[in-house]
Short mmCIF file of C-alpha atoms in Angstrom, two decimals:
data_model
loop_
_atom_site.label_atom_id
_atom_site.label_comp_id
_atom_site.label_asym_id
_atom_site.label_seq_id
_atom_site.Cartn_x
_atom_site.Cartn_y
_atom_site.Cartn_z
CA UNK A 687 -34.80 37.91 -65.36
CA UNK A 688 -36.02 36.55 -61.96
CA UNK A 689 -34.58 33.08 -63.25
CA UNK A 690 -31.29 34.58 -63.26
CA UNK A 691 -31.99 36.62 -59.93
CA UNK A 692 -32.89 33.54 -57.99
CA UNK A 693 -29.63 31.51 -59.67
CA UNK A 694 -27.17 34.50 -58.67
CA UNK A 695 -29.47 34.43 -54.70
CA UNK A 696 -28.85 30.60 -54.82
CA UNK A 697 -24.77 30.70 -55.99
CA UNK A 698 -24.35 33.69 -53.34
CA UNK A 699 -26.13 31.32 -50.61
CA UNK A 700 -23.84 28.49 -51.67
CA UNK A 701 -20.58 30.38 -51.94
CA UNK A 702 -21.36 31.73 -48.50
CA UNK A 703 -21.94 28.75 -47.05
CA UNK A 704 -18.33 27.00 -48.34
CA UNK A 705 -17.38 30.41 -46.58
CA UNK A 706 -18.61 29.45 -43.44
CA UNK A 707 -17.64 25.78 -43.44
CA UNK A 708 -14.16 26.93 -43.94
CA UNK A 709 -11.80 27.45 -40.84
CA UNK A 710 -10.98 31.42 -40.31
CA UNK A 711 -7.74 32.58 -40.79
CA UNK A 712 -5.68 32.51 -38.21
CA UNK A 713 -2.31 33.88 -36.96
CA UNK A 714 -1.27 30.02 -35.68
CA UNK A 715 1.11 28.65 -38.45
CA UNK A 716 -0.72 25.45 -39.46
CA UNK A 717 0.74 22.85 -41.77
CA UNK A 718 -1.24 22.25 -45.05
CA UNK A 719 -4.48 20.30 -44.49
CA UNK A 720 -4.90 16.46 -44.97
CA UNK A 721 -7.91 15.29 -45.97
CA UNK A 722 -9.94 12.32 -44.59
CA UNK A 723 -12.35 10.37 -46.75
CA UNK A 724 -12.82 7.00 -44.55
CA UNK A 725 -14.14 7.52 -40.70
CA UNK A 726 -12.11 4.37 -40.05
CA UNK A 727 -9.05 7.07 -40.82
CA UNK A 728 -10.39 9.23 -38.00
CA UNK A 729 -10.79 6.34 -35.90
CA UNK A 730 -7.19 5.30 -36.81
CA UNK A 731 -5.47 8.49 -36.19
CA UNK A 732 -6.70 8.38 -32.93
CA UNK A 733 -9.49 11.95 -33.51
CA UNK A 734 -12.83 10.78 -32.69
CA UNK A 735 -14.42 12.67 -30.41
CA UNK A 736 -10.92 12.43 -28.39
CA UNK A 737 -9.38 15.17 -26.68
CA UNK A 738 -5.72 15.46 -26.66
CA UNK A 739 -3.69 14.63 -23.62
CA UNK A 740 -0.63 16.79 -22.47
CA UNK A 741 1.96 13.80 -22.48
CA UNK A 742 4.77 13.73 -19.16
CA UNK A 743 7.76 15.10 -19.83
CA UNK A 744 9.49 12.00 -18.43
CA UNK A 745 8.08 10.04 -21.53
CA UNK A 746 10.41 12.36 -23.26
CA UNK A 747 7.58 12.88 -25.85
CA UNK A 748 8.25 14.39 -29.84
CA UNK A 749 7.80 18.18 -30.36
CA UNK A 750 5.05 17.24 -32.59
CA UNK A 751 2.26 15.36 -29.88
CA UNK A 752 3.32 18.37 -27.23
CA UNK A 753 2.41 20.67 -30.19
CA UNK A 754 -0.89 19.21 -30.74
CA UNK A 755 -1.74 18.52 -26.98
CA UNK A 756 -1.56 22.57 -26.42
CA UNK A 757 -2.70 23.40 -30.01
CA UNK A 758 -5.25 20.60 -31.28
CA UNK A 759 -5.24 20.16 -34.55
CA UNK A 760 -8.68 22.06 -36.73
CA UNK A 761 -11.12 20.00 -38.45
CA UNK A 762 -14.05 20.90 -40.69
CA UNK A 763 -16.27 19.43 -43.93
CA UNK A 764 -15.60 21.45 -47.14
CA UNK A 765 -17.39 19.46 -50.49
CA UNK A 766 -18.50 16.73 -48.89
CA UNK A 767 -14.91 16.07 -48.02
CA UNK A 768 -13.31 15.95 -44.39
CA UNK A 769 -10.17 17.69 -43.78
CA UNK A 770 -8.10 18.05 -40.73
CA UNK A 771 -4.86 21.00 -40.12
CA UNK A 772 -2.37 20.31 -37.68
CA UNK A 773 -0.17 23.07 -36.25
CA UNK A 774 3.37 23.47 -38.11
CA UNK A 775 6.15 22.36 -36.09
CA UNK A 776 8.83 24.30 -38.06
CA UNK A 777 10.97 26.79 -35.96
CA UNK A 778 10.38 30.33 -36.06
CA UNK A 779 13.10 32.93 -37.24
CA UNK A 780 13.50 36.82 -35.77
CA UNK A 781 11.19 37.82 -39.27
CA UNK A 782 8.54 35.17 -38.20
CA UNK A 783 8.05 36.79 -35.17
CA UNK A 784 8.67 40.70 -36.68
CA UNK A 785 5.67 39.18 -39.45
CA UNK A 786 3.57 37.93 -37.17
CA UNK A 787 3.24 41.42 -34.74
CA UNK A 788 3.07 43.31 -38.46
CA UNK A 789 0.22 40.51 -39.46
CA UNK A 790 -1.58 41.08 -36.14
CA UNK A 791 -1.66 44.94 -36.54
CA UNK A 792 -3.17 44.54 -39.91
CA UNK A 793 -5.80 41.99 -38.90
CA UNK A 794 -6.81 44.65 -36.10
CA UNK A 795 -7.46 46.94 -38.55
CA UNK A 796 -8.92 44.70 -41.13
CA UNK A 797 -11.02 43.49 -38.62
CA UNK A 798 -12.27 46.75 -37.05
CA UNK A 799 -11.22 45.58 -33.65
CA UNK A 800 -11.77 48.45 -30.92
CA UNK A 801 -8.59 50.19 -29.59
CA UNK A 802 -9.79 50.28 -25.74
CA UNK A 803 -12.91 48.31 -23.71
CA UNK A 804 -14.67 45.40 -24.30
CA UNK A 805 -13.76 43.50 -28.19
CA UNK A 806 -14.29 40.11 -28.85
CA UNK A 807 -11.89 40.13 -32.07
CA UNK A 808 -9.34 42.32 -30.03
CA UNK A 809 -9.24 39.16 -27.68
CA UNK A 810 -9.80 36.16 -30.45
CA UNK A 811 -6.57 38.16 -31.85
CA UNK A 812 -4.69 38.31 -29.32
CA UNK A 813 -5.36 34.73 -28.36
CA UNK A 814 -4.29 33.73 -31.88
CA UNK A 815 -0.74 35.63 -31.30
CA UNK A 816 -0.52 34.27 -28.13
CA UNK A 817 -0.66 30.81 -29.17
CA UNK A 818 1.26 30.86 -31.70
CA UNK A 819 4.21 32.74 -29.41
CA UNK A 820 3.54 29.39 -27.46
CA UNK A 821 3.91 27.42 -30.77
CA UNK A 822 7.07 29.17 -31.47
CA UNK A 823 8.55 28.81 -27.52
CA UNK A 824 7.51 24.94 -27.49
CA UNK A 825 9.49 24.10 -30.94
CA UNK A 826 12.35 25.46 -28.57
CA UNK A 827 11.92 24.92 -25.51
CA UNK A 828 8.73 22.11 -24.43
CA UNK A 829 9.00 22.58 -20.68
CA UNK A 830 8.75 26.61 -21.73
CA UNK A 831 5.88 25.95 -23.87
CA UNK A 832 3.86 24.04 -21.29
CA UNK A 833 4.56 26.84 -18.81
CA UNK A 834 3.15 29.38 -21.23
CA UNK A 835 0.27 27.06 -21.69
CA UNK A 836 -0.14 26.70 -18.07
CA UNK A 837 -0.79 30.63 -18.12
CA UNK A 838 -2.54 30.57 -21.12
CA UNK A 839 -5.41 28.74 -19.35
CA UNK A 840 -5.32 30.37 -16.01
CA UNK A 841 -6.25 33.60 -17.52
CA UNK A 842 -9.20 32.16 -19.66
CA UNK A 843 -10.12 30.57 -16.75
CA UNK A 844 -9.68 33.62 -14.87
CA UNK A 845 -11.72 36.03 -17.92
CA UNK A 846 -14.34 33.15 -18.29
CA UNK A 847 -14.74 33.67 -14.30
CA UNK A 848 -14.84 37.15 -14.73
CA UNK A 849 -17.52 36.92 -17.41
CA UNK A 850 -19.49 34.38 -15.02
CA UNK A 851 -19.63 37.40 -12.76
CA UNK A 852 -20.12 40.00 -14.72
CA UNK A 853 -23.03 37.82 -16.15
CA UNK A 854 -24.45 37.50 -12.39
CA UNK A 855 -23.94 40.87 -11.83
CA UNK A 856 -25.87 41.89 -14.92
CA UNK A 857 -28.49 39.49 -13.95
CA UNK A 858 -28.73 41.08 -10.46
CA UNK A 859 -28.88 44.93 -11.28
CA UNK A 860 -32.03 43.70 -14.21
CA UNK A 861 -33.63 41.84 -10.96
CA UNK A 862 -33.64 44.47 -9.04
CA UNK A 863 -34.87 47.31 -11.86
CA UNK A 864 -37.80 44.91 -12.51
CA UNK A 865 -38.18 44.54 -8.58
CA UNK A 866 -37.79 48.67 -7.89
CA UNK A 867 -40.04 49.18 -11.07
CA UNK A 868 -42.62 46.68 -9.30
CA UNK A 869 -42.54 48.34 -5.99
CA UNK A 870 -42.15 51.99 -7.61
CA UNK A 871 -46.25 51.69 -8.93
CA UNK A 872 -47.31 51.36 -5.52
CA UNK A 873 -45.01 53.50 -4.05
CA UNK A 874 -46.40 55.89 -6.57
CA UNK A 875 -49.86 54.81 -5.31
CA UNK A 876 -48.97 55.15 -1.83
CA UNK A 877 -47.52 58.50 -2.69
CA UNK A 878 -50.90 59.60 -4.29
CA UNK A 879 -53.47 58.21 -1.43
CA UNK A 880 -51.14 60.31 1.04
CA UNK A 881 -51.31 63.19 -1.10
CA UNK A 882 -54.86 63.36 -1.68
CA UNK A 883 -54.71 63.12 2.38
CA UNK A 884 -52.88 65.39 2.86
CA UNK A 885 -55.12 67.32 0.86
CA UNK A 886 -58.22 66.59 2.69
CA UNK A 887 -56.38 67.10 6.11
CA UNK A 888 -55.66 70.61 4.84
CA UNK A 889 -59.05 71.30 4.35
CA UNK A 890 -60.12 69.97 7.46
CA UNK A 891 -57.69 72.22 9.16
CA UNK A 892 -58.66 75.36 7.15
CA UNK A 893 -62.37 74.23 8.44
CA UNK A 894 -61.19 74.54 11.82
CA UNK A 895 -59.19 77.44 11.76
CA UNK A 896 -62.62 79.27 10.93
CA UNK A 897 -64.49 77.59 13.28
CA UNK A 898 -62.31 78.77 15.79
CA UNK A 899 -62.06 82.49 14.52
CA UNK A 900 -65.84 82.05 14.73
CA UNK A 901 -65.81 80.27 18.01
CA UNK A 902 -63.18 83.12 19.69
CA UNK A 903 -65.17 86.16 18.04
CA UNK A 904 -68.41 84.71 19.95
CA UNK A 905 -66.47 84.51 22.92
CA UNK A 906 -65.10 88.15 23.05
CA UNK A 907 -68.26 89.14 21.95
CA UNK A 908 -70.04 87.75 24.78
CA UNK A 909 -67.29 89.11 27.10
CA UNK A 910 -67.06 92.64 26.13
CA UNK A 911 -70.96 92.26 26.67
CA UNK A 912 -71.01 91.12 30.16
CA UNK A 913 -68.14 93.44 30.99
CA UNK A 914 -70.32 96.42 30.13
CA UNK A 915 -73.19 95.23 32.12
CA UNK A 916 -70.92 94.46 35.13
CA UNK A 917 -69.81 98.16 34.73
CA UNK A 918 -73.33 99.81 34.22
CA UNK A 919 -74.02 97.50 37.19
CA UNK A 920 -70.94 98.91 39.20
CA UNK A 921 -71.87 102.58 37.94
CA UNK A 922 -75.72 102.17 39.53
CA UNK A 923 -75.10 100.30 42.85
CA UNK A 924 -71.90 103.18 42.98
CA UNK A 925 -74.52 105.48 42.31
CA UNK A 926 -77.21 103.94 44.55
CA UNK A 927 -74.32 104.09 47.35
CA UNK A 928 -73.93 107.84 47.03
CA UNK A 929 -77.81 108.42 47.22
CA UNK A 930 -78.23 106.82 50.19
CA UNK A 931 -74.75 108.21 52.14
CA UNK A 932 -76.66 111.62 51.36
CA UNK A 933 -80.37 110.41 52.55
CA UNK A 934 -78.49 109.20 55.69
CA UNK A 935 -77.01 112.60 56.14
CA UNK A 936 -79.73 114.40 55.52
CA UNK A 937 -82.05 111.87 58.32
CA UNK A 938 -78.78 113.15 60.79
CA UNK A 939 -78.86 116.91 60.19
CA UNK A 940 -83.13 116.33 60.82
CA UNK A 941 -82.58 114.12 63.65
CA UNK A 942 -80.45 117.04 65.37
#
């Protein structure tokens, strides 16, 4: 039984991979692949590691080379075997174009591509329809097609900017976190030493306070205390004064 597991693990692993060295599907009409056994046939056909040239107009070029100057033709390995797809050059009718918008809204779906924001297979999609409108414009129209292309790579160049920045940006705002999370431990230090300052400043005042309560009940005390002597002393010199008016008086009334 685990003989037959691993065989089933090992034909799964294999079938996958043919899977993945298989081109995706893709809403670009492509004529049938040709296969390529000999590197001197890649070498031949003019493919190694070369990328295609738009040609000038003025060479009055074939549909065909303009066709795979804006859509290069797909290669990939399948069995050992190299195989290369160029993109069909036949015209497109008014059900081509009705199939392909029907074919993209079902590979949307398929696909699970997000209706709003941010999707990767919303955009591969849409890139896929859009060059193939080119392919469709160019088997009519070249100079058309080239203009199309023209705009096709200004906006990835434009979205492929866009991602540089948002990239930056990203980059930037996780710099500064790590930066603010850095300087937020001693902040929260800081904030903690001034506290516990703050704290013994309070008690120093509190200290104060009472020792000037205690300092300002001395000093009334001591005042109300030499206020009553100065009064007793007041009361006996008034006292002494009156004592004497009447010995003087009474040394008069003798002295008459």
């Amino acid at each position: 039984r685990c003989v037959q597991e691993t065989d089933i693990i090992q034909l799964m692993s294999a079938e996958s991979a043919k899977t993945r060295s298989l081109p995706r599907e893709s809403l670009v009409q492509y004529e049938p692949p040709i296969e390529i056994s000999e590197q001197s046939d890649i070498v031949r056909m003019g493919l190694k590691n070369k990328k295609p040239q738009i040609p000038l107009l003025e060479s009055k070029p074939n549909i065909q080379d303009i066709l795979n100057a804006i859509l290069p033709p797909r290669e990939w390995d399948h069995d050992g075997k190299h195989y290369i797809q160029y993109v069909s050059h036949n015209p497109s009718s008014r059900d081509d174009v009705a199939n392909l918008q029907k074919l993209l809204d079902e590979r949307l779906i398929a696909r699970q591509a997000r209706e709003s924001g941010i999707c990767a297979i919303r955009e591969e999609l849409h890139n896929q329809c859009f060059d193939e409108i080119i392919r469709e414009v160019t088997i009519d129209c070249s100079e058309r097609g080239l203009l199309l292309m023209r705009v096709r790579d200004e906006l990835k160049m434009t979205i492929a900017a866009y991602q540089t920045l948002f990239q930056s940006s990203v980059t930037f705002g996780m710099r500064k976190q790590l930066q603010s999370e850095q300087g937020k431990g001693d902040l929260e230090n800081r904030l903690k030493e001034l506290q516990s300052k703050k704290h013994d400043l309070e008690e120093r005042k509190i200290e104060l306070l009472n020792k000037k309560e205690a300092v300002e009940k001395r000093i009334q005390e001591r005042k109300n205390i030499d206020e009553a002597r100065r009064l007793e002393e007041v009361e006996f010199l008034k006292y002494q004064g009156q004592h004497l008016e009447t010995f003087l008086k009474s040394l008069e009334q003798q002295q008459k």
